[in-house]
């Protein structure tokens, strides 16, 4: 199974960014592929 995309609402992204450090904060996404 392979993930092609992930969707986050603007509200969720804003919430996540508001709760990170202004200088070093951010969002990291890891996408992978599962073997059968």
Short mmCIF file of N, CA, C and O in Angstrom, two decimals:
data_model
loop_
_atom_site.label_atom_id
_atom_site.label_comp_id
_atom_site.label_asym_id
_atom_site.label_seq_id
_atom_site.Cartn_x
_atom_site.Cartn_y
_atom_site.Cartn_z
N UNK A 1 0.85 -1.18 0.00
CA UNK A 1 0.00 0.00 0.00
C UNK A 1 0.89 1.24 0.00
O UNK A 1 1.85 1.32 0.74
N UNK A 2 0.55 2.20 -0.82
CA UNK A 2 1.36 3.40 -0.96
C UNK A 2 0.50 4.64 -0.73
O UNK A 2 -0.56 4.78 -1.33
N UNK A 3 0.94 5.54 0.15
CA UNK A 3 0.23 6.78 0.40
C UNK A 3 0.64 7.79 -0.66
O UNK A 3 1.81 8.07 -0.84
N UNK A 4 -0.33 8.34 -1.35
CA UNK A 4 -0.03 9.30 -2.41
C UNK A 4 -0.14 10.73 -1.94
O UNK A 4 0.52 11.62 -2.44
N UNK A 5 -1.02 10.97 -0.97
CA UNK A 5 -1.15 12.34 -0.48
C UNK A 5 -1.73 12.34 0.92
O UNK A 5 -2.35 11.38 1.36
N UNK A 6 -1.52 13.46 1.59
CA UNK A 6 -2.08 13.70 2.91
C UNK A 6 -2.64 15.11 2.89
O UNK A 6 -2.01 16.02 2.36
N UNK A 7 -3.83 15.30 3.43
CA UNK A 7 -4.46 16.61 3.44
C UNK A 7 -4.68 17.06 4.86
O UNK A 7 -5.16 16.31 5.70
N UNK A 8 -4.30 18.31 5.15
CA UNK A 8 -4.55 18.93 6.44
C UNK A 8 -5.29 20.24 6.19
O UNK A 8 -4.94 21.00 5.29
N UNK A 9 -6.28 20.52 7.02
CA UNK A 9 -7.02 21.77 6.88
C UNK A 9 -6.12 22.95 7.26
O UNK A 9 -5.15 22.80 8.00
N UNK A 10 -6.46 24.14 6.79
CA UNK A 10 -5.72 25.35 7.15
C UNK A 10 -5.75 25.55 8.66
O UNK A 10 -4.78 25.96 9.26
N UNK A 11 -6.90 25.25 9.27
CA UNK A 11 -7.06 25.42 10.71
C UNK A 11 -6.08 24.52 11.46
O UNK A 11 -5.45 24.95 12.43
N UNK A 12 -5.93 23.27 11.04
CA UNK A 12 -5.02 22.34 11.70
C UNK A 12 -3.57 22.77 11.51
O UNK A 12 -2.78 22.73 12.45
N UNK A 13 -3.19 23.19 10.31
CA UNK A 13 -1.82 23.64 10.05
C UNK A 13 -1.51 24.87 10.90
O UNK A 13 -0.44 24.96 11.51
N UNK A 14 -2.42 25.82 10.96
CA UNK A 14 -2.22 27.02 11.77
C UNK A 14 -2.05 26.65 13.23
O UNK A 14 -1.17 27.17 13.92
N UNK A 15 -2.87 25.73 13.73
CA UNK A 15 -2.78 25.29 15.12
C UNK A 15 -1.41 24.67 15.39
O UNK A 15 -0.77 24.97 16.40
N UNK A 16 -0.96 23.79 14.51
CA UNK A 16 0.33 23.14 14.70
C UNK A 16 1.47 24.15 14.71
O UNK A 16 2.37 24.08 15.55
N UNK A 17 1.45 25.10 13.78
CA UNK A 17 2.51 26.10 13.71
C UNK A 17 2.49 27.05 14.91
O UNK A 17 3.54 27.48 15.38
N UNK A 18 1.30 27.37 15.39
CA UNK A 18 1.19 28.25 16.55
C UNK A 18 1.78 27.61 17.81
O UNK A 18 2.15 28.31 18.75
N UNK A 19 1.88 26.29 17.82
CA UNK A 19 2.37 25.57 18.99
C UNK A 19 3.78 25.04 18.81
O UNK A 19 4.18 24.07 19.45
N UNK A 20 4.55 25.68 17.93
CA UNK A 20 5.96 25.33 17.76
C UNK A 20 6.82 26.56 18.04
O UNK A 20 6.34 27.69 18.05
N UNK A 21 8.09 26.33 18.24
CA UNK A 21 9.05 27.41 18.47
C UNK A 21 9.12 28.30 17.22
O UNK A 21 9.19 27.80 16.10
N UNK A 22 9.11 29.62 17.41
CA UNK A 22 9.12 30.54 16.27
C UNK A 22 10.38 30.44 15.42
O UNK A 22 10.34 30.67 14.21
N UNK A 23 11.50 30.11 16.01
CA UNK A 23 12.76 30.03 15.28
C UNK A 23 13.04 28.64 14.72
O UNK A 23 13.50 28.50 13.61
N UNK A 24 12.77 27.63 15.51
CA UNK A 24 13.17 26.27 15.11
C UNK A 24 11.99 25.34 14.85
O UNK A 24 12.20 24.20 14.45
N UNK A 25 10.80 25.81 15.10
CA UNK A 25 9.63 24.95 14.93
C UNK A 25 9.27 24.71 13.48
O UNK A 25 9.72 25.42 12.59
N UNK A 26 8.47 23.70 13.25
CA UNK A 26 8.04 23.38 11.91
C UNK A 26 7.25 22.09 11.90
O UNK A 26 6.88 21.57 12.94
N UNK A 27 6.98 21.60 10.72
CA UNK A 27 6.24 20.35 10.56
C UNK A 27 7.06 19.44 9.66
O UNK A 27 7.52 19.84 8.60
N UNK A 28 7.24 18.21 10.10
CA UNK A 28 7.97 17.22 9.30
C UNK A 28 7.02 16.06 9.02
O UNK A 28 6.38 15.52 9.90
N UNK A 29 6.93 15.70 7.76
CA UNK A 29 6.09 14.58 7.35
C UNK A 29 6.96 13.47 6.78
O UNK A 29 7.85 13.73 5.96
N UNK A 30 6.72 12.28 7.22
CA UNK A 30 7.43 11.11 6.68
C UNK A 30 6.41 10.27 5.90
O UNK A 30 5.38 9.87 6.44
N UNK A 31 6.68 10.02 4.66
CA UNK A 31 5.83 9.17 3.83
C UNK A 31 6.62 7.91 3.50
O UNK A 31 7.81 7.98 3.22
N UNK A 32 5.97 6.80 3.53
CA UNK A 32 6.65 5.55 3.25
C UNK A 32 5.76 4.61 2.47
O UNK A 32 4.63 4.89 2.15
N UNK A 33 6.31 3.45 2.20
CA UNK A 33 5.60 2.43 1.46
C UNK A 33 5.67 1.14 2.26
O UNK A 33 6.73 0.75 2.74
N UNK A 34 4.53 0.48 2.38
CA UNK A 34 4.46 -0.78 3.11
C UNK A 34 4.65 -1.94 2.14
O UNK A 34 4.04 -1.98 1.06
N UNK A 35 5.48 -2.90 2.52
CA UNK A 35 5.62 -4.12 1.73
C UNK A 35 4.48 -5.05 2.09
O UNK A 35 3.98 -5.05 3.20
N UNK A 36 4.09 -5.87 1.15
CA UNK A 36 2.99 -6.81 1.41
C UNK A 36 3.45 -8.00 2.19
O UNK A 36 4.46 -8.51 2.19
#
